[in-house]
Tab-separated table of C-alpha atoms and ligand atoms in Angstrom:
chain	number	residue	atom	x	y	z
A	408	UNK	CA	-62.992	14.050	18.666
A	409	UNK	CA	-64.815	16.818	16.820
A	410	UNK	CA	-64.559	16.610	13.061
A	411	UNK	CA	-62.889	20.038	12.843
A	412	UNK	CA	-60.012	18.762	14.923
A	413	UNK	CA	-59.932	15.353	13.260
A	414	UNK	CA	-57.022	16.541	11.195
A	415	UNK	CA	-58.467	17.408	7.820
A	416	UNK	CA	-58.200	14.001	6.214
A	417	UNK	CA	-60.388	13.149	3.229
A	418	UNK	CA	-60.395	9.734	1.554
A	419	UNK	CA	-61.562	9.376	-2.043
A	420	UNK	CA	-63.123	5.975	-2.547
A	421	UNK	CA	-64.372	4.541	-5.826
A	422	UNK	CA	-63.730	2.065	-8.609
A	423	UNK	CA	-60.860	2.415	-11.090
A	424	UNK	CA	-61.655	5.010	-13.747
A	425	UNK	CA	-64.114	6.932	-11.615
A	426	UNK	CA	-61.853	10.006	-11.590
A	427	UNK	CA	-60.258	9.854	-8.145
A	428	UNK	CA	-56.910	11.002	-9.559
A	429	UNK	CA	-58.239	14.002	-11.470
A	430	UNK	CA	-60.520	15.077	-8.644
A	431	UNK	CA	-57.950	14.375	-5.934
A	432	UNK	CA	-55.280	16.564	-7.530
A	433	UNK	CA	-57.743	19.423	-7.837
A	434	UNK	CA	-59.190	19.072	-4.341
A	435	UNK	CA	-55.705	18.971	-2.837
A	436	UNK	CA	-54.613	22.028	-4.817
A	437	UNK	CA	-57.687	24.088	-3.957
A	438	UNK	CA	-57.578	23.256	-0.252
A	439	UNK	CA	-53.789	23.539	-0.071
A	440	UNK	CA	-53.618	19.971	1.230
A	441	UNK	CA	-51.301	17.124	0.262
A	442	UNK	CA	-52.669	14.761	-2.393
A	443	UNK	CA	-51.471	11.242	-1.672
A	444	UNK	CA	-52.085	8.805	-4.529
A	445	UNK	CA	-50.665	5.346	-3.895
A	446	UNK	CA	-50.956	4.540	-7.617
A	447	UNK	CA	-48.718	7.577	-8.340
A	448	UNK	CA	-46.266	6.564	-5.596
A	449	UNK	CA	-46.010	3.069	-7.080
A	450	UNK	CA	-45.604	4.375	-10.637
A	451	UNK	CA	-42.829	6.720	-9.430
A	452	UNK	CA	-41.096	3.751	-7.742
A	453	UNK	CA	-41.406	1.831	-10.996
A	454	UNK	CA	-39.896	4.671	-13.020
A	455	UNK	CA	-37.052	4.960	-10.504
A	456	UNK	CA	-36.456	1.210	-10.771
A	457	UNK	CA	-36.558	0.672	-6.982
A	458	UNK	CA	-37.062	-2.805	-5.530
A	459	UNK	CA	-40.540	-1.710	-4.404
A	460	UNK	CA	-41.352	-0.666	-7.971
A	461	UNK	CA	-40.162	-3.978	-9.381
A	462	UNK	CA	-42.098	-5.933	-6.751
A	463	UNK	CA	-45.273	-3.891	-7.369
A	464	UNK	CA	-45.109	-4.115	-11.131
A	465	UNK	CA	-46.314	-7.681	-11.500
A	466	UNK	CA	-49.436	-6.927	-9.464
A	467	UNK	CA	-50.133	-3.629	-11.223
A	468	UNK	CA	-49.758	-5.066	-14.726
A	469	UNK	CA	-52.132	-7.882	-13.821
A	470	UNK	CA	-54.695	-5.502	-12.298
A	471	UNK	CA	-54.260	-7.072	-8.849
A	472	UNK	CA	-53.651	-5.269	-5.582
A	473	UNK	CA	-50.143	-4.911	-4.205
A	474	UNK	CA	-50.011	-6.753	-0.834
A	475	UNK	CA	-51.281	-4.836	2.185
A	476	UNK	CA	-47.998	-4.965	4.116
A	477	UNK	CA	-46.130	-3.279	1.259
A	478	UNK	CA	-48.784	-0.594	0.847
A	479	UNK	CA	-49.103	0.153	4.549
A	480	UNK	CA	-45.317	0.622	4.916
A	481	UNK	CA	-45.258	2.824	1.815
A	482	UNK	CA	-48.003	5.111	3.117
A	483	UNK	CA	-46.575	5.263	6.650
A	484	UNK	CA	-43.201	6.318	5.260
A	485	UNK	CA	-44.802	8.896	3.015
A	486	UNK	CA	-46.836	10.391	5.884
A	487	UNK	CA	-43.688	10.918	7.952
A	488	UNK	CA	-42.394	13.235	5.221
A	489	UNK	CA	-45.480	15.472	5.266
A	490	UNK	CA	-45.721	18.671	7.255
A	491	UNK	CA	-47.319	17.760	10.626
A	492	UNK	CA	-51.028	18.524	10.777
A	493	UNK	CA	-51.306	19.293	7.061
A	494	UNK	CA	-54.589	18.281	5.420
A	495	UNK	CA	-54.415	15.191	3.209
A	496	UNK	CA	-56.536	13.921	0.337
A	497	UNK	CA	-56.003	10.161	0.005
A	498	UNK	CA	-56.588	8.768	-3.464
A	499	UNK	CA	-56.484	5.004	-4.007
A	500	UNK	CA	-55.674	4.272	-0.370
A	501	UNK	CA	-57.052	2.549	1.610
A	502	UNK	CA	-58.244	-0.176	-0.762
A	503	UNK	CA	-58.816	-2.983	1.754
A	504	UNK	CA	-60.291	-3.126	5.246
A	505	UNK	CA	-56.850	-4.043	6.588
A	506	UNK	CA	-55.354	-0.909	4.994
A	507	UNK	CA	-58.190	1.209	6.444
A	508	UNK	CA	-57.523	-0.129	9.935
A	509	UNK	CA	-53.784	0.505	9.562
A	510	UNK	CA	-54.489	4.060	8.395
A	511	UNK	CA	-56.752	4.665	11.396
A	512	UNK	CA	-54.000	3.457	13.731
A	513	UNK	CA	-51.290	5.548	12.032
A	514	UNK	CA	-53.443	8.681	12.195
A	515	UNK	CA	-54.500	8.029	15.794
A	516	UNK	CA	-50.839	8.062	16.818
A	517	UNK	CA	-50.775	11.707	15.681
A	518	UNK	CA	-54.138	12.453	17.317
A	519	UNK	CA	-55.840	12.572	13.938
A	520	UNK	CA	-58.577	10.642	12.153
A	521	UNK	CA	-60.302	10.392	8.789
A	522	UNK	CA	-62.799	13.267	8.599
A	523	UNK	CA	-64.769	12.341	5.477
A	524	UNK	CA	-64.846	9.632	2.830
A	525	UNK	CA	-66.213	10.612	-0.573
A	526	UNK	CA	-67.537	7.649	-2.551
A	527	UNK	CA	-67.302	8.546	-6.244
A	528	UNK	CA	-69.896	6.543	-8.058
A	529	UNK	CA	-70.495	5.834	-11.780
A	530	UNK	CA	-71.880	2.852	-13.729
A	531	UNK	CA	-69.393	0.102	-14.497
A	532	UNK	CA	-69.936	0.392	-18.277
A	533	UNK	CA	-68.793	4.034	-18.156
A	534	UNK	CA	-65.744	3.126	-16.053
A	535	UNK	CA	-64.796	0.352	-18.450
A	536	UNK	CA	-64.779	2.754	-21.424
A	537	UNK	CA	-62.966	5.467	-19.472
A	538	UNK	CA	-60.063	3.172	-18.631
A	539	UNK	CA	-59.845	0.744	-21.524
A	540	UNK	CA	-60.214	3.670	-23.982
A	541	UNK	CA	-57.377	5.645	-22.416
A	542	UNK	CA	-54.274	6.299	-24.554
A	543	UNK	CA	-51.437	8.666	-23.721
A	544	UNK	CA	-48.657	10.341	-25.619
A	545	UNK	CA	-45.069	9.980	-24.368
A	546	UNK	CA	-45.334	13.671	-23.393
A	547	UNK	CA	-48.312	12.962	-21.134
A	548	UNK	CA	-51.314	14.117	-23.201
A	549	UNK	CA	-54.206	11.790	-22.476
A	550	UNK	CA	-56.862	10.784	-25.035
A	551	UNK	CA	-59.815	8.446	-24.896
A	552	UNK	CA	-60.778	6.498	-28.014
A	553	UNK	CA	-64.468	6.706	-27.028
A	554	UNK	CA	-64.795	10.206	-25.564
A	555	UNK	CA	-61.808	12.242	-26.775
A	556	UNK	CA	-60.086	10.463	-29.691
A	557	UNK	CA	-56.971	11.748	-31.473
A	558	UNK	CA	-57.490	12.965	-35.059
A	559	UNK	CA	-55.397	10.054	-36.411
A	560	UNK	CA	-56.088	6.768	-34.690
A	561	UNK	CA	-53.144	5.780	-32.474
A	562	UNK	CA	-51.076	8.965	-32.845
A	563	UNK	CA	-50.712	12.191	-30.849
A	564	UNK	CA	-52.280	15.298	-32.452
A	565	UNK	CA	-49.456	17.501	-31.148
A	566	UNK	CA	-46.345	15.479	-31.852
A	567	UNK	CA	-47.432	12.647	-34.188
A	568	UNK	CA	-45.852	10.150	-31.779
A	569	UNK	CA	-47.534	6.744	-31.321
A	570	UNK	CA	-49.909	6.660	-28.362
A	571	UNK	CA	-49.337	4.295	-25.455
A	572	UNK	CA	-51.952	1.897	-24.103
A	573	UNK	CA	-50.871	1.108	-20.509
A	574	UNK	CA	-50.652	-2.583	-19.601
A	575	UNK	CA	-53.145	-2.101	-16.778
A	576	UNK	CA	-55.595	-0.348	-19.135
A	577	UNK	CA	-55.918	-3.403	-21.444
A	578	UNK	CA	-59.534	-4.668	-21.463
A	579	UNK	CA	-58.787	-7.969	-19.689
A	580	UNK	CA	-56.862	-6.193	-16.940
A	581	UNK	CA	-59.577	-3.572	-16.582
A	582	UNK	CA	-62.103	-6.383	-15.998
A	583	UNK	CA	-59.845	-7.766	-13.274
A	584	UNK	CA	-59.396	-4.321	-11.670
A	585	UNK	CA	-63.158	-3.744	-11.576
A	586	UNK	CA	-63.762	-7.203	-10.107
A	587	UNK	CA	-61.055	-6.698	-7.459
A	588	UNK	CA	-62.691	-3.392	-6.536
A	589	UNK	CA	-66.072	-5.053	-6.028
A	590	UNK	CA	-64.668	-7.903	-4.033
A	591	UNK	CA	-61.990	-6.308	-1.851
A	592	UNK	CA	-62.445	-2.535	-1.838
A	593	UNK	CA	-66.241	-2.104	-1.901
A	594	UNK	CA	-66.522	-3.505	1.673
A	595	UNK	CA	-64.894	-0.235	2.762
A	596	UNK	CA	-68.193	1.474	1.968
A	597	UNK	CA	-69.739	-0.210	5.018
A	598	UNK	CA	-66.599	0.352	7.071
A	599	UNK	CA	-66.874	4.128	6.618
A	600	UNK	CA	-70.653	4.390	6.417
A	601	UNK	CA	-71.143	2.888	9.874
A	602	UNK	CA	-69.422	5.771	11.726
A	603	UNK	CA	-71.198	8.293	9.447
A	604	UNK	CA	-68.105	9.348	7.476
A	605	UNK	CA	-69.333	8.368	3.996
A	606	UNK	CA	-70.659	10.903	1.482
A	607	UNK	CA	-71.791	9.818	-1.971
A	608	UNK	CA	-70.811	11.782	-5.067
A	609	UNK	CA	-72.299	11.225	-8.531
A	610	UNK	CA	-69.202	10.826	-10.730
A	611	UNK	CA	-70.862	10.223	-14.097
A	612	UNK	CA	-70.807	13.839	-15.301
A	613	UNK	CA	-67.943	15.885	-16.688
A	614	UNK	CA	-64.908	16.853	-14.612
A	615	UNK	CA	-66.321	20.210	-13.455
A	616	UNK	CA	-69.709	18.768	-12.518
A	617	UNK	CA	-68.120	15.995	-10.494
A	618	UNK	CA	-65.761	18.440	-8.807
A	619	UNK	CA	-68.644	20.725	-7.792
A	620	UNK	CA	-70.501	17.746	-6.299
A	621	UNK	CA	-67.355	16.561	-4.513
A	622	UNK	CA	-66.590	19.986	-3.077
A	623	UNK	CA	-70.157	20.354	-1.794
A	624	UNK	CA	-70.103	16.869	-0.257
A	625	UNK	CA	-66.756	17.400	1.465
A	626	UNK	CA	-67.722	20.839	2.782
A	627	UNK	CA	-70.945	19.433	4.207
A	628	UNK	CA	-69.327	16.374	5.772
A	629	UNK	CA	-66.238	18.187	6.923
A	630	UNK	CA	-66.824	21.904	7.542
A	631	UNK	CA	-63.167	22.470	8.469
A	632	UNK	CA	-62.205	21.661	4.880
A	633	UNK	CA	-64.267	24.582	3.714
A	634	UNK	CA	-63.325	26.972	6.475
A	635	UNK	CA	-59.588	26.504	6.451
A	636	UNK	CA	-58.230	26.386	2.911
A	637	UNK	CA	-54.476	26.329	2.745
A	638	UNK	CA	-54.088	25.404	6.379
B	958	LIG	P1	-54.402	3.468	-9.331
B	958	LIG	O1	-53.618	4.417	-10.142
B	958	LIG	O2	-54.839	4.033	-8.006
B	958	LIG	O3	-55.548	2.827	-10.074
B	958	LIG	O4	-53.410	2.265	-8.947
B	958	LIG	C1	-52.780	1.488	-9.954
B	958	LIG	C2	-52.413	0.128	-9.389
B	958	LIG	O5	-51.516	0.280	-8.285
B	958	LIG	C3	-53.563	-0.687	-8.836
B	958	LIG	O6	-54.253	-1.412	-9.850
B	958	LIG	C4	-52.841	-1.616	-7.862
B	958	LIG	O7	-52.156	-2.649	-8.541
B	958	LIG	C5	-51.785	-0.685	-7.274
B	958	LIG	N1	-52.295	0.024	-6.082
B	958	LIG	C6	-52.509	1.368	-5.936
B	958	LIG	N2	-52.957	1.657	-4.707
B	958	LIG	C7	-53.039	0.480	-4.047
B	958	LIG	C8	-53.452	0.096	-2.743
B	958	LIG	N3	-53.888	1.010	-1.851
B	958	LIG	N4	-53.419	-1.218	-2.415
B	958	LIG	C9	-52.969	-2.141	-3.282
B	958	LIG	N5	-52.583	-1.861	-4.530
B	958	LIG	C10	-52.603	-0.562	-4.922
């Protein structure tokens, strides 16, 4: 199958804190594609208090992966709700080889396939500070105690409300998340490199620099992404 007809599917791969969420939202918006973040889907389920959310919570808070069967069903169900043939940017899925194989099978049933996999790469020390330093206001403004601190430690500049430090952003949990990435998710690099789908993106710079590198990498690996925005 030619890449142009592969179905406009891009996977963002990379360790926690590397910026997959920020970059994925932007890439999806600019291409007019769906952005599918399994972390966001799980957090929404948690907020809605569904049984899936409650089941997922214990894994998320501990920095562990939610079991493959749960994740594969969640993604399959979500894909059914998308407009047929619409481009998709996957963010945080797949995270295991078993998930990658299930995704390949689900896409193949629609005559589609992953077109490019962008590996966002930054040193672990940077990732650790990006996540463990993250604090957010109840209204959603995000700070970082290392890179973008509030004026008064622990409180939002805009509203004065106390800032929240997510359970899965606590240093111990961040260590677990990074270790799980190395052990279980990093093998996907070989899985996607072998068929020539992998493109590497330096993700150490600022948001705009990383986005420019990502856009260039995706356009090169997947010309249809460049040629058919919004389709
Ligand atoms: P994220 O926002 O992508 O870092 O995801 C937050 C948490 O949700 C992860 O630490 C996992 O506990 C869980 N999670 C998200 N995506 C997956 C996935 N594809 N497989 C297993 N667990 C996941």
